[in-house]
PDB file of C-alpha atoms in Angstrom:
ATOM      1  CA  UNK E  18      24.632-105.038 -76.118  1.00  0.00           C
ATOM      2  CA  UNK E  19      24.522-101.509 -76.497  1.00  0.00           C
ATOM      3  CA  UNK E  20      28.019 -99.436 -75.269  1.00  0.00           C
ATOM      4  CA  UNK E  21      26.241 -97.454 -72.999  1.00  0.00           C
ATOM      5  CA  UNK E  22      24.667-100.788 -71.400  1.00  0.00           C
ATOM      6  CA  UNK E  23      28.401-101.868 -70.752  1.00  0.00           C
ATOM      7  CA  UNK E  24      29.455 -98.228 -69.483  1.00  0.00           C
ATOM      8  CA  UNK E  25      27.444 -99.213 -67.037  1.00  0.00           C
ATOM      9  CA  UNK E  26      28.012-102.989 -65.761  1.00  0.00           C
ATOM     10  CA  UNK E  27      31.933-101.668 -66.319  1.00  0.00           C
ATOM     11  CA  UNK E  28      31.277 -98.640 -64.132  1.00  0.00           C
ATOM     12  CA  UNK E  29      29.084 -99.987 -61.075  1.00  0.00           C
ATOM     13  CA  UNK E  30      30.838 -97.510 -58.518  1.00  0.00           C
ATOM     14  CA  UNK E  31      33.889 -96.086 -60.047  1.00  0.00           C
ATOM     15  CA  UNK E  32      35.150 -92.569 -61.614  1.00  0.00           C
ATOM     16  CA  UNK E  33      35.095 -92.490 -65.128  1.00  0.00           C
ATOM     17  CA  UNK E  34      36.060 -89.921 -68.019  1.00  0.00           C
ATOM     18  CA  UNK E  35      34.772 -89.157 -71.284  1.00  0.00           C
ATOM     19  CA  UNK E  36      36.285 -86.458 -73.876  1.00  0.00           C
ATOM     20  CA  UNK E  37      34.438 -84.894 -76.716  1.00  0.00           C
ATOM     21  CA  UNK E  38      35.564 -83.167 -79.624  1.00  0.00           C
ATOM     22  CA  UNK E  39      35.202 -79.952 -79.483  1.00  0.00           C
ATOM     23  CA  UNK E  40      34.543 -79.315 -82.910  1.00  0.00           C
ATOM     24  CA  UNK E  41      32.028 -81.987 -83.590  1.00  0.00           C
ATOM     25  CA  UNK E  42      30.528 -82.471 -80.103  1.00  0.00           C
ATOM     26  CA  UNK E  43      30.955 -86.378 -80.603  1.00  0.00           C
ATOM     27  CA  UNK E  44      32.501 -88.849 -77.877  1.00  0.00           C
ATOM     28  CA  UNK E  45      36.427 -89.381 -78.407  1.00  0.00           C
ATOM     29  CA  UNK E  46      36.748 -93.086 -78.922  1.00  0.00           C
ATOM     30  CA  UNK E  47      40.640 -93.879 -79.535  1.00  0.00           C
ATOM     31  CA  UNK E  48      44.132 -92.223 -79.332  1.00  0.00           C
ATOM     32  CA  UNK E  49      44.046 -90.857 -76.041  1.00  0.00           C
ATOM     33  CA  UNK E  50      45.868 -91.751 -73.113  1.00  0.00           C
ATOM     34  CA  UNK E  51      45.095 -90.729 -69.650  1.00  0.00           C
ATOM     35  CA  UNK E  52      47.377 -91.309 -66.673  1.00  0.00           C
ATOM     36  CA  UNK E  53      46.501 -90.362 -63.558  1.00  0.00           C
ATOM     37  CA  UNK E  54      49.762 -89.104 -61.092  1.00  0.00           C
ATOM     38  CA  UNK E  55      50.105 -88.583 -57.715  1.00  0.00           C
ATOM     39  CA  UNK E  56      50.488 -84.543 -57.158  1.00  0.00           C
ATOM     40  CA  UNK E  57      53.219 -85.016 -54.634  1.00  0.00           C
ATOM     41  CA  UNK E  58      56.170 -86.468 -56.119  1.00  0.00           C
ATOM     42  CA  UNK E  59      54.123 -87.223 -59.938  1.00  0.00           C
ATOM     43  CA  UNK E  60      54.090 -90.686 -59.742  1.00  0.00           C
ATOM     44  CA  UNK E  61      52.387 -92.591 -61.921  1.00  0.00           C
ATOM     45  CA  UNK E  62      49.793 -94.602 -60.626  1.00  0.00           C
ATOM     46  CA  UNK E  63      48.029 -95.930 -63.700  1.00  0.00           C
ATOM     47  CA  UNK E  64      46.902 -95.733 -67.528  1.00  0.00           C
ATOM     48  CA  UNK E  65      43.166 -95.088 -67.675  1.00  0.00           C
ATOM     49  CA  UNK E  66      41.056 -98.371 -69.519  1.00  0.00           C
ATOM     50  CA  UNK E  67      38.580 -97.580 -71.951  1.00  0.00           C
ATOM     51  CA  UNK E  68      35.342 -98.929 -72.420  1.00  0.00           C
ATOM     52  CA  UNK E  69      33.674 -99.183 -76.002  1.00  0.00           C
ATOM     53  CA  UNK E  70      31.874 -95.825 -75.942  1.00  0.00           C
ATOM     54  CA  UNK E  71      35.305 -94.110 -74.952  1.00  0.00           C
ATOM     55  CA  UNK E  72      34.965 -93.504 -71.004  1.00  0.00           C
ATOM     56  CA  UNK E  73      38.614 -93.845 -69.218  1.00  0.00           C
ATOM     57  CA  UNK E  74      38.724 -95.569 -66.300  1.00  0.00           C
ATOM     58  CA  UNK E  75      41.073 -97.054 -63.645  1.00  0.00           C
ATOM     59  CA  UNK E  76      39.646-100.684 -62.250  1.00  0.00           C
ATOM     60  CA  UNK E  77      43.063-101.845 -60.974  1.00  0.00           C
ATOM     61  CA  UNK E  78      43.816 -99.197 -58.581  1.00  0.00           C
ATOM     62  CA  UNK E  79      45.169 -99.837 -54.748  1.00  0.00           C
ATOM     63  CA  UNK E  80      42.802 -99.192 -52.443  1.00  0.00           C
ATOM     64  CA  UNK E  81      43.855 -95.920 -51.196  1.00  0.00           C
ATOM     65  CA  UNK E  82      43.541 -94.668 -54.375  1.00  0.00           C
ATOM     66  CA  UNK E  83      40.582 -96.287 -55.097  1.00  0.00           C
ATOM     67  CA  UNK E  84      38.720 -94.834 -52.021  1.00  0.00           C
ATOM     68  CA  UNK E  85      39.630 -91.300 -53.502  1.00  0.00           C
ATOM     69  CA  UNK E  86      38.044 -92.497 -56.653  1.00  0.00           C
ATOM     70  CA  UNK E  87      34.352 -92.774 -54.061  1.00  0.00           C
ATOM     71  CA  UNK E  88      35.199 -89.575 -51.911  1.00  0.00           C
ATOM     72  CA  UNK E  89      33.989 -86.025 -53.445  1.00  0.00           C
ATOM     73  CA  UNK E  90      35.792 -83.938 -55.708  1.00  0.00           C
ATOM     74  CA  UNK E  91      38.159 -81.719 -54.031  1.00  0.00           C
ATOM     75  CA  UNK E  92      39.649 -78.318 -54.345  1.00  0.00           C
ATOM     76  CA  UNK E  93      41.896 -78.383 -57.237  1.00  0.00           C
ATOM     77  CA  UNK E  94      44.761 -76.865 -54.786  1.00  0.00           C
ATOM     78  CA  UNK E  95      43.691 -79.536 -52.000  1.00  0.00           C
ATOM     79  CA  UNK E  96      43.484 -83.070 -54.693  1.00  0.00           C
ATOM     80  CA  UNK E  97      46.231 -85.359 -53.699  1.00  0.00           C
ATOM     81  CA  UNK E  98      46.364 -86.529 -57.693  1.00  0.00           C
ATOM     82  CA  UNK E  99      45.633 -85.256 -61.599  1.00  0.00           C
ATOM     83  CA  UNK E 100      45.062 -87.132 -64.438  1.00  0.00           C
ATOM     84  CA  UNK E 101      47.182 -85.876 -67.614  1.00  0.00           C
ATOM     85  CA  UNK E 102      45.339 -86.126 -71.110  1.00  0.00           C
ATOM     86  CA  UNK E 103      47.245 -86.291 -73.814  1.00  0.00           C
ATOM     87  CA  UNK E 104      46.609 -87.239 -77.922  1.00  0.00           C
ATOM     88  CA  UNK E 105      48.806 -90.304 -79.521  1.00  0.00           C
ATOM     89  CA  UNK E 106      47.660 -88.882 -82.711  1.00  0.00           C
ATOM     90  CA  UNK E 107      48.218 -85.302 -82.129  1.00  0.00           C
ATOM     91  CA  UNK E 108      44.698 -84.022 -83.139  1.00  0.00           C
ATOM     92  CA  UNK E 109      43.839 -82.549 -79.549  1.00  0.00           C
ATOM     93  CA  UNK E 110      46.073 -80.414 -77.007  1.00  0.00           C
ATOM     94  CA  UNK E 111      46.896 -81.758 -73.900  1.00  0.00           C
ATOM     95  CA  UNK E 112      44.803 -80.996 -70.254  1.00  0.00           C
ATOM     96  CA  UNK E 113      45.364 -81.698 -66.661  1.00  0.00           C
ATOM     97  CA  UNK E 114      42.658 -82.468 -64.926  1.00  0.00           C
ATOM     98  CA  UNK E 115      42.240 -82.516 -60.229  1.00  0.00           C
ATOM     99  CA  UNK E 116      41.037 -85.704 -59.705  1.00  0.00           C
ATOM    100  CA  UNK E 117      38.264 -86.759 -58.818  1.00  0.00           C
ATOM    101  CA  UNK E 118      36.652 -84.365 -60.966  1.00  0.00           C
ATOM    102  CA  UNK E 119      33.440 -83.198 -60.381  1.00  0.00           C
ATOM    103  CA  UNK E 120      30.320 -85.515 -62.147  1.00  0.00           C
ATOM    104  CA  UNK E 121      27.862 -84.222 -64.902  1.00  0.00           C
ATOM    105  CA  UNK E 122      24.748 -84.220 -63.877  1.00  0.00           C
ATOM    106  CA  UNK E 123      23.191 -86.539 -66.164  1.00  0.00           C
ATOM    107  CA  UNK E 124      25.973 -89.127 -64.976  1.00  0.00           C
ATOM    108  CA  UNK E 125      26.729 -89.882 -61.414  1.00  0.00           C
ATOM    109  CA  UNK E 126      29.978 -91.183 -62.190  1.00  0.00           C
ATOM    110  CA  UNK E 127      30.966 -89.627 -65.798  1.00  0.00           C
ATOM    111  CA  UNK E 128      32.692 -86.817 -66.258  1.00  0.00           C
ATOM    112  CA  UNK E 129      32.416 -85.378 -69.877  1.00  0.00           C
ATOM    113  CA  UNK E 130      35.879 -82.874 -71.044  1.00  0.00           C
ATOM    114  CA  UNK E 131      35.790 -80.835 -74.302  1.00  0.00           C
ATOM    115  CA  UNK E 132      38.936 -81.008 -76.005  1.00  0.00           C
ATOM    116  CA  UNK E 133      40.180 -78.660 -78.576  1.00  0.00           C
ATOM    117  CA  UNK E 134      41.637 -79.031 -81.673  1.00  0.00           C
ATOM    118  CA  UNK E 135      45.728 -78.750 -82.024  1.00  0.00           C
ATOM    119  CA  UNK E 136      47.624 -76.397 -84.493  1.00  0.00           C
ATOM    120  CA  UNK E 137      49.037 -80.079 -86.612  1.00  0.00           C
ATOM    121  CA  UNK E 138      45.296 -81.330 -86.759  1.00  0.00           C
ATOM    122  CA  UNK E 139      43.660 -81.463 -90.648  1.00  0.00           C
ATOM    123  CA  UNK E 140      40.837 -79.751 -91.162  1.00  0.00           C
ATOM    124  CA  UNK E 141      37.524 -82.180 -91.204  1.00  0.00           C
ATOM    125  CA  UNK E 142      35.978 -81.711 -93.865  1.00  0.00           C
ATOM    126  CA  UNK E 143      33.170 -79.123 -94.487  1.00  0.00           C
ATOM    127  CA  UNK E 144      34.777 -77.364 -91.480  1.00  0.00           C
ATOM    128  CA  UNK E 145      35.346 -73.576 -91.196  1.00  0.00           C
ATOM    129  CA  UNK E 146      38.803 -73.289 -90.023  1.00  0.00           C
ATOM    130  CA  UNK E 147      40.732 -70.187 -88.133  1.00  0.00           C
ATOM    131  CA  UNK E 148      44.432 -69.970 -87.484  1.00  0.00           C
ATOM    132  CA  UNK E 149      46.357 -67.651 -85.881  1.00  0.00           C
ATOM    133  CA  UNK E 150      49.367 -67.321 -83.469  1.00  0.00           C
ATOM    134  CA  UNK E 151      47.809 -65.134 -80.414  1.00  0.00           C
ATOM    135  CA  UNK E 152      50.439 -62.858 -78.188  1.00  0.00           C
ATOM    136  CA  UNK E 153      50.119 -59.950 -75.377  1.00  0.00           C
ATOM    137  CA  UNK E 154      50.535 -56.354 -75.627  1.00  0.00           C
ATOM    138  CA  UNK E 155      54.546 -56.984 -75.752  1.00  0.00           C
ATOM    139  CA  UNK E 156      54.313 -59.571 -78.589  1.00  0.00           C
ATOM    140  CA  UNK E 157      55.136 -62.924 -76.648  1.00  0.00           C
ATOM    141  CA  UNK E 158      53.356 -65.750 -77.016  1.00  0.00           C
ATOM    142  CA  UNK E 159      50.073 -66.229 -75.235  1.00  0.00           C
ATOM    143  CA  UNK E 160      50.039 -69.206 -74.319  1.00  0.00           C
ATOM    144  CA  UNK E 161      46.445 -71.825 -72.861  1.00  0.00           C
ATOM    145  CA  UNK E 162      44.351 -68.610 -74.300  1.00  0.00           C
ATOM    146  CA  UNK E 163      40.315 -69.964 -73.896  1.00  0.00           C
ATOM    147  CA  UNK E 164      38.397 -68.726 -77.484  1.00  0.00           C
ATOM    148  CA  UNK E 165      35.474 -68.832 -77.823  1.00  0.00           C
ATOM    149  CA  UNK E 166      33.620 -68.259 -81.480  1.00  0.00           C
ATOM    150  CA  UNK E 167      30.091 -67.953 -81.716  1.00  0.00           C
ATOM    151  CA  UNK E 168      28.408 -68.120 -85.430  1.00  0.00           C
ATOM    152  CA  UNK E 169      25.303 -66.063 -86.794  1.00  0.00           C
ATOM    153  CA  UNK E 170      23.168 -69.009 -85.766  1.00  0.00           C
ATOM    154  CA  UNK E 171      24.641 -68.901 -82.353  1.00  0.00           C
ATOM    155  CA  UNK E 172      26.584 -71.830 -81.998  1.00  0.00           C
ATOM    156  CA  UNK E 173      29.852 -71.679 -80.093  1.00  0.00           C
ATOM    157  CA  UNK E 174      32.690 -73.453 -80.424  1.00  0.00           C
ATOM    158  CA  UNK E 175      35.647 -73.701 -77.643  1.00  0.00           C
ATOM    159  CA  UNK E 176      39.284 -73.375 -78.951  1.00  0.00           C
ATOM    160  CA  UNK E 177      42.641 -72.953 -76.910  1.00  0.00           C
ATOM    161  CA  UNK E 178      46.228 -71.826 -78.444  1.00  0.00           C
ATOM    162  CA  UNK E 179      48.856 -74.470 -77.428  1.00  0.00           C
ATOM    163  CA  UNK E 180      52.070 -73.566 -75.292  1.00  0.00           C
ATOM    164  CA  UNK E 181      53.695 -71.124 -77.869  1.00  0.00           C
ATOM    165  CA  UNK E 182      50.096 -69.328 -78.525  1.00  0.00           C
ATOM    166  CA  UNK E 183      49.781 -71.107 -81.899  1.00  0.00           C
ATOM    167  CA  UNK E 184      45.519 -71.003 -82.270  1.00  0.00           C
ATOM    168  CA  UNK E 185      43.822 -73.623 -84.952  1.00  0.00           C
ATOM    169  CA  UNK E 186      39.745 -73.606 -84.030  1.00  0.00           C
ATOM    170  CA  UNK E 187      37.402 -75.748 -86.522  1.00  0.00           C
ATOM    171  CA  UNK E 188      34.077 -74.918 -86.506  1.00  0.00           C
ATOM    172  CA  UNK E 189      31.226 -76.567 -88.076  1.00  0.00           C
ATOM    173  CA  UNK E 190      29.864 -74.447 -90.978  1.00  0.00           C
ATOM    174  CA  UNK E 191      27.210 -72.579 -90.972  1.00  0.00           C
ATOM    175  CA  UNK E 192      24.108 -73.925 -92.939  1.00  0.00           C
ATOM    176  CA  UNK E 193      23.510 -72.195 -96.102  1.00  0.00           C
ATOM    177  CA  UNK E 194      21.103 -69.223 -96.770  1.00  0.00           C
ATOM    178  CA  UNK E 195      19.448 -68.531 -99.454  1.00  0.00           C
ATOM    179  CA  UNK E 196      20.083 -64.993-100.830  1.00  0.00           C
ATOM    180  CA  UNK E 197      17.253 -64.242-102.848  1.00  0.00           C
ATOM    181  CA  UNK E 198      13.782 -65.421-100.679  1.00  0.00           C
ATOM    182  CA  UNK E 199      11.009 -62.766-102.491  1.00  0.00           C
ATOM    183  CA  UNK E 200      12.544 -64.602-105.914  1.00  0.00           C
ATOM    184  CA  UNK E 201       9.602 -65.090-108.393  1.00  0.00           C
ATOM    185  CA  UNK E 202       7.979 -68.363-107.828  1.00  0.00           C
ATOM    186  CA  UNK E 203       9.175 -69.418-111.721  1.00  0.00           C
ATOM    187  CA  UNK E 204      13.165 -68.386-110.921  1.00  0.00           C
ATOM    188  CA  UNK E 205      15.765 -70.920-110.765  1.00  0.00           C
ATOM    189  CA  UNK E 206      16.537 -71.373-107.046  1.00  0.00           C
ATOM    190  CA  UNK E 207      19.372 -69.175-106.207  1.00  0.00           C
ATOM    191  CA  UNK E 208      22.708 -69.916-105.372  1.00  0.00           C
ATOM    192  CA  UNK E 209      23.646 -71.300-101.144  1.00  0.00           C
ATOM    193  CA  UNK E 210      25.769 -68.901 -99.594  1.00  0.00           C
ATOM    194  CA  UNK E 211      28.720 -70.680 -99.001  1.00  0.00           C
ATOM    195  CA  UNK E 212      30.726 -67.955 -96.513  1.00  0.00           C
ATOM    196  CA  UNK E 213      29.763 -67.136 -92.436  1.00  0.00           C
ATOM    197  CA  UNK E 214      30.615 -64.749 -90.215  1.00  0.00           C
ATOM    198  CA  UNK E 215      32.122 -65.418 -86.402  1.00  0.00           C
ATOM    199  CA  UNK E 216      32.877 -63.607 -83.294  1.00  0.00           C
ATOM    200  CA  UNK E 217      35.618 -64.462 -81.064  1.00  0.00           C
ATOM    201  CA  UNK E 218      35.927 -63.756 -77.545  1.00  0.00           C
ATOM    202  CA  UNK E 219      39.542 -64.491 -76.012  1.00  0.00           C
ATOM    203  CA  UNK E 220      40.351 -65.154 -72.310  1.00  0.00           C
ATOM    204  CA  UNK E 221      43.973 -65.731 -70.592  1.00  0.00           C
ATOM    205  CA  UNK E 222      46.137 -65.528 -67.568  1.00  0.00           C
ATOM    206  CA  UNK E 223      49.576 -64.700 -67.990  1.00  0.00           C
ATOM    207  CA  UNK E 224      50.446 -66.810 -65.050  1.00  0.00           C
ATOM    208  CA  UNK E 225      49.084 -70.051 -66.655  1.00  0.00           C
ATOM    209  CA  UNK E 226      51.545 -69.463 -69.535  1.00  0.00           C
ATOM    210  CA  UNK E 227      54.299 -68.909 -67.425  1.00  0.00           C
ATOM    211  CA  UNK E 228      53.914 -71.595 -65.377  1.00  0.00           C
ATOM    212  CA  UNK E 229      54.412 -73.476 -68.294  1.00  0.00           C
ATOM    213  CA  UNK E 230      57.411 -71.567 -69.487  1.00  0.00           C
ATOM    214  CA  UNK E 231      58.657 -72.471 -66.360  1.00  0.00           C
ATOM    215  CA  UNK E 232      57.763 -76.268 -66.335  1.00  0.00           C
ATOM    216  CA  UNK E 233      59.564 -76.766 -69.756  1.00  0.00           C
ATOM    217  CA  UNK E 234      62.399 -74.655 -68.892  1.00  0.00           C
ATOM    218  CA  UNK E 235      63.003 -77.582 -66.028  1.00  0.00           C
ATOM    219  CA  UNK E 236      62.246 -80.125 -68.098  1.00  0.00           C
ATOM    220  CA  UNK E 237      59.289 -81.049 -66.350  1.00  0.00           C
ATOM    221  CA  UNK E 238      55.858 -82.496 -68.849  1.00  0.00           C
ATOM    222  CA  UNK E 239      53.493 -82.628 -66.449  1.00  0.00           C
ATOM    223  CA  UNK E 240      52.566 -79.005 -65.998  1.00  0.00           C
ATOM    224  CA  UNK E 241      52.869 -77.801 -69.421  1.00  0.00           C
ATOM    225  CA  UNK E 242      49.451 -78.812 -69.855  1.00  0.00           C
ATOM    226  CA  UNK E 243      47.002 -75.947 -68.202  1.00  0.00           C
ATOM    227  CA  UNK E 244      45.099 -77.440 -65.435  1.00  0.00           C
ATOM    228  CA  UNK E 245      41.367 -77.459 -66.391  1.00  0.00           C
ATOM    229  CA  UNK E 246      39.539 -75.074 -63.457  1.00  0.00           C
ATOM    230  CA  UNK E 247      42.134 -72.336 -63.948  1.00  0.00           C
ATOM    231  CA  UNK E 248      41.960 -72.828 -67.418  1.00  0.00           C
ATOM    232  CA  UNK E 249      37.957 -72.204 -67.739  1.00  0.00           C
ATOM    233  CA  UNK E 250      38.514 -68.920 -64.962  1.00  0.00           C
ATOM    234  CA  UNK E 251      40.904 -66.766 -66.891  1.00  0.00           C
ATOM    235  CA  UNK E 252      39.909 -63.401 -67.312  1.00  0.00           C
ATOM    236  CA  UNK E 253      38.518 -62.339 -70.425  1.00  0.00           C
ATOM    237  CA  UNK E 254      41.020 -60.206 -72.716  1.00  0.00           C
ATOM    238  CA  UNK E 255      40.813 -57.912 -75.615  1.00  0.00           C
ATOM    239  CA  UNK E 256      42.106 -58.983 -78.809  1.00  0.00           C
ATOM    240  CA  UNK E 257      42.615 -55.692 -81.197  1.00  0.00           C
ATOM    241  CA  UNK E 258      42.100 -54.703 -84.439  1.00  0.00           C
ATOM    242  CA  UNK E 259      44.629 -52.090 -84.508  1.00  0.00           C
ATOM    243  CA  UNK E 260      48.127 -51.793 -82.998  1.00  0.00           C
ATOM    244  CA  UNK E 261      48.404 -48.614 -80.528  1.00  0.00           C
ATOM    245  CA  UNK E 262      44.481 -48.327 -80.038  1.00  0.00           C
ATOM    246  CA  UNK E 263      41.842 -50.030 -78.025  1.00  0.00           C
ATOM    247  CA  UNK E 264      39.038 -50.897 -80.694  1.00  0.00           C
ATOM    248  CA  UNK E 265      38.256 -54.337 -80.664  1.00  0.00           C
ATOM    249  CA  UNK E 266      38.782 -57.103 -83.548  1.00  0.00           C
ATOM    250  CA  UNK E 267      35.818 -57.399 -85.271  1.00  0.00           C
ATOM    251  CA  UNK E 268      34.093 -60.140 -86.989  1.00  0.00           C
ATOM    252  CA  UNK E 269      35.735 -62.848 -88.694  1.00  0.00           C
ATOM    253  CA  UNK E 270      34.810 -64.175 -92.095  1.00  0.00           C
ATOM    254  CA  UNK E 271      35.190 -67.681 -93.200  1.00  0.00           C
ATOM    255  CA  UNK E 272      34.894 -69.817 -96.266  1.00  0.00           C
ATOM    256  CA  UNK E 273      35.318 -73.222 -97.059  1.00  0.00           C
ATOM    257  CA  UNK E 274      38.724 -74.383 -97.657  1.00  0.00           C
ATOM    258  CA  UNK E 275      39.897 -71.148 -97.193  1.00  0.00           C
ATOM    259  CA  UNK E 276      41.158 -70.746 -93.141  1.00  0.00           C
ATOM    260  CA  UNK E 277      40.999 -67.212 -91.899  1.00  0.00           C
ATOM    261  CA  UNK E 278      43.895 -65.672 -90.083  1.00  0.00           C
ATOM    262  CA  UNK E 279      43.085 -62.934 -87.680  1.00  0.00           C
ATOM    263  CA  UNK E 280      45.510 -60.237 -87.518  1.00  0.00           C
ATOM    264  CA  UNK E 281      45.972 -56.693 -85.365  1.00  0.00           C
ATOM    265  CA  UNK E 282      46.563 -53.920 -88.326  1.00  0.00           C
ATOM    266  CA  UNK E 283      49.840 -51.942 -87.891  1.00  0.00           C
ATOM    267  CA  UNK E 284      52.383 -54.676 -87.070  1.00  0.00           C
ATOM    268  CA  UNK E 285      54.800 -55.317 -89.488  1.00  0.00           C
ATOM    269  CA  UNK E 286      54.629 -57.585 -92.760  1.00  0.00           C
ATOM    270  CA  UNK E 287      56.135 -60.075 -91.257  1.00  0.00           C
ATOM    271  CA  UNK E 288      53.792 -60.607 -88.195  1.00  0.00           C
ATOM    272  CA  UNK E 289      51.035 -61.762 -88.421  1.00  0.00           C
ATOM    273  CA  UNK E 290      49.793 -61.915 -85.153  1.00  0.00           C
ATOM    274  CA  UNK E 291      46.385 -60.883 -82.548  1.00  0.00           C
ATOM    275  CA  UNK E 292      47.426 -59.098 -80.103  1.00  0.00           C
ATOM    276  CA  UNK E 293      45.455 -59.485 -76.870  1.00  0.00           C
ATOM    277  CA  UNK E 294      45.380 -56.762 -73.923  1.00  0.00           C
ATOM    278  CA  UNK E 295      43.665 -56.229 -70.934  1.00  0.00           C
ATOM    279  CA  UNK E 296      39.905 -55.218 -70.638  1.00  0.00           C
TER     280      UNK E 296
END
């Protein structure tokens, strides 16, 4: 029996989640944990079950909580609970997500959630890799920044910095090119090119990284994670190529096994930083 045959007896007329890397695209099978809390007072109210193909569930829920699972998604600011994603293995950074969410398309009762990579994660292999630490015009930490980095065969891949604006993005490498295509039909085939290009566009809101400041300074976990609708609506940001002027970072060149730190010219040795400022 195929997985997707049991998503299906397992999911009759219940709420279910699925997260995908967002490096590779592929379904997230094991090592995540999703609880889902009660906004008011963050209770928890249960540990999501997951079905072969990696959807998280919640079958033994009360039944007021299990008629919310069969009413429509609400406003983020109006949902009575959120379900907390986090990574026992530490490869992906953590999300909050209003619950219910709101269905795919394809899936009346599947919600798909890209998840980016964290800073501790290994590079998989053949992957083009970026780091960077990512901070505002005064140099603090920006913190939940949305990147986005498109290749020269225009393929994007979503990143995020963590809570203290440390950025890691994998991206699958480009396919190579062939340098040389008006070679002689009797020349040895030349050499792949084994190095790619990639733009990045940055969004953030300071107020989604302070309300995480905030939530650690009290001690409390559950908003430390960005919640995933404000996430996705930050405004988009300028990261700069040079410190006290506006132009823009340019493109950003990678090569296997060889990760590529972005930096803003003119800071000091020691910082190696983007700096991000308002469009």
């Amino acid at each position: 029996m195929s997985d997707a045959l049991l998503d299906r007896l397992l999911l009759p007329a219940q709420t279910g989640l699925r997260f995908l890397d967002a490096y590779s695209g592929r379904a997230i099978i094991d090592g995540l944990r999703c609880t889902l809390y009660r906004r008011r007072d963050r209770r928890a109210l249960g540990v999501g079950v997951v079905t072969p193909s990696g959807v998280h569930h919640w079958p033994e829920l009360a039944a007021p909580w299990r008629h919310e699972l069969a009413s429509p998604p609400a406003p983020p600011q109006t949902s009575h609970s959120e379900v907390i994603v986090e990574d026992r293995f530490d490869r992906y950074l953590p999300l909050r997500l209003p619950w219910p969410p709101e269905p795919d398309s394809a899936s009346e009762h599947i919600t798909s959630v890209m998840l980016s990579s964290a800073p501790q994660r290994n590079a998989p292999s053949g992957a083009g890799t970026v780091h960077g630490l990512l901070t505002d015009e005064s140099g603090f930490p920006a913190a939940w920044v949305r990147v986005l980095a498109t290749d020269t065969q225009s393929r994007t891949t979503v990143g995020m910095s963590d809570d203290t604006g440390r950025l890691t993005l994998h991206l699958p490498f480009p396919r190579p090119e062939r340098r040389t295509p008006k070679s002689p039909p009797d020349s040895p085939p030349a050499a792949p090119t084994m190095a790619a290009t990639i733009t990045l566009r940055m969004f953030h809101d300071p107020d989604i990284g302070a309300e995480a400041l905030a939530a650690a300074a009290q001690g409390n976990p559950f908003l430390t994670a960005p919640l995933l609708p404000g996430w996705t609506a930050q405004p988009e940001v300028r990261a700069l190529a040079r410190l006290g002027a506006t132009d823009p970072f340019g493109p950003l060149r990678l090569e296997p096994d060889r990760p590529s730190v972005p930096v803003t010219e003119g800071l000091p040795p020691n910082r190696s930083e983007l700096r991000l400022t308002p469009l």
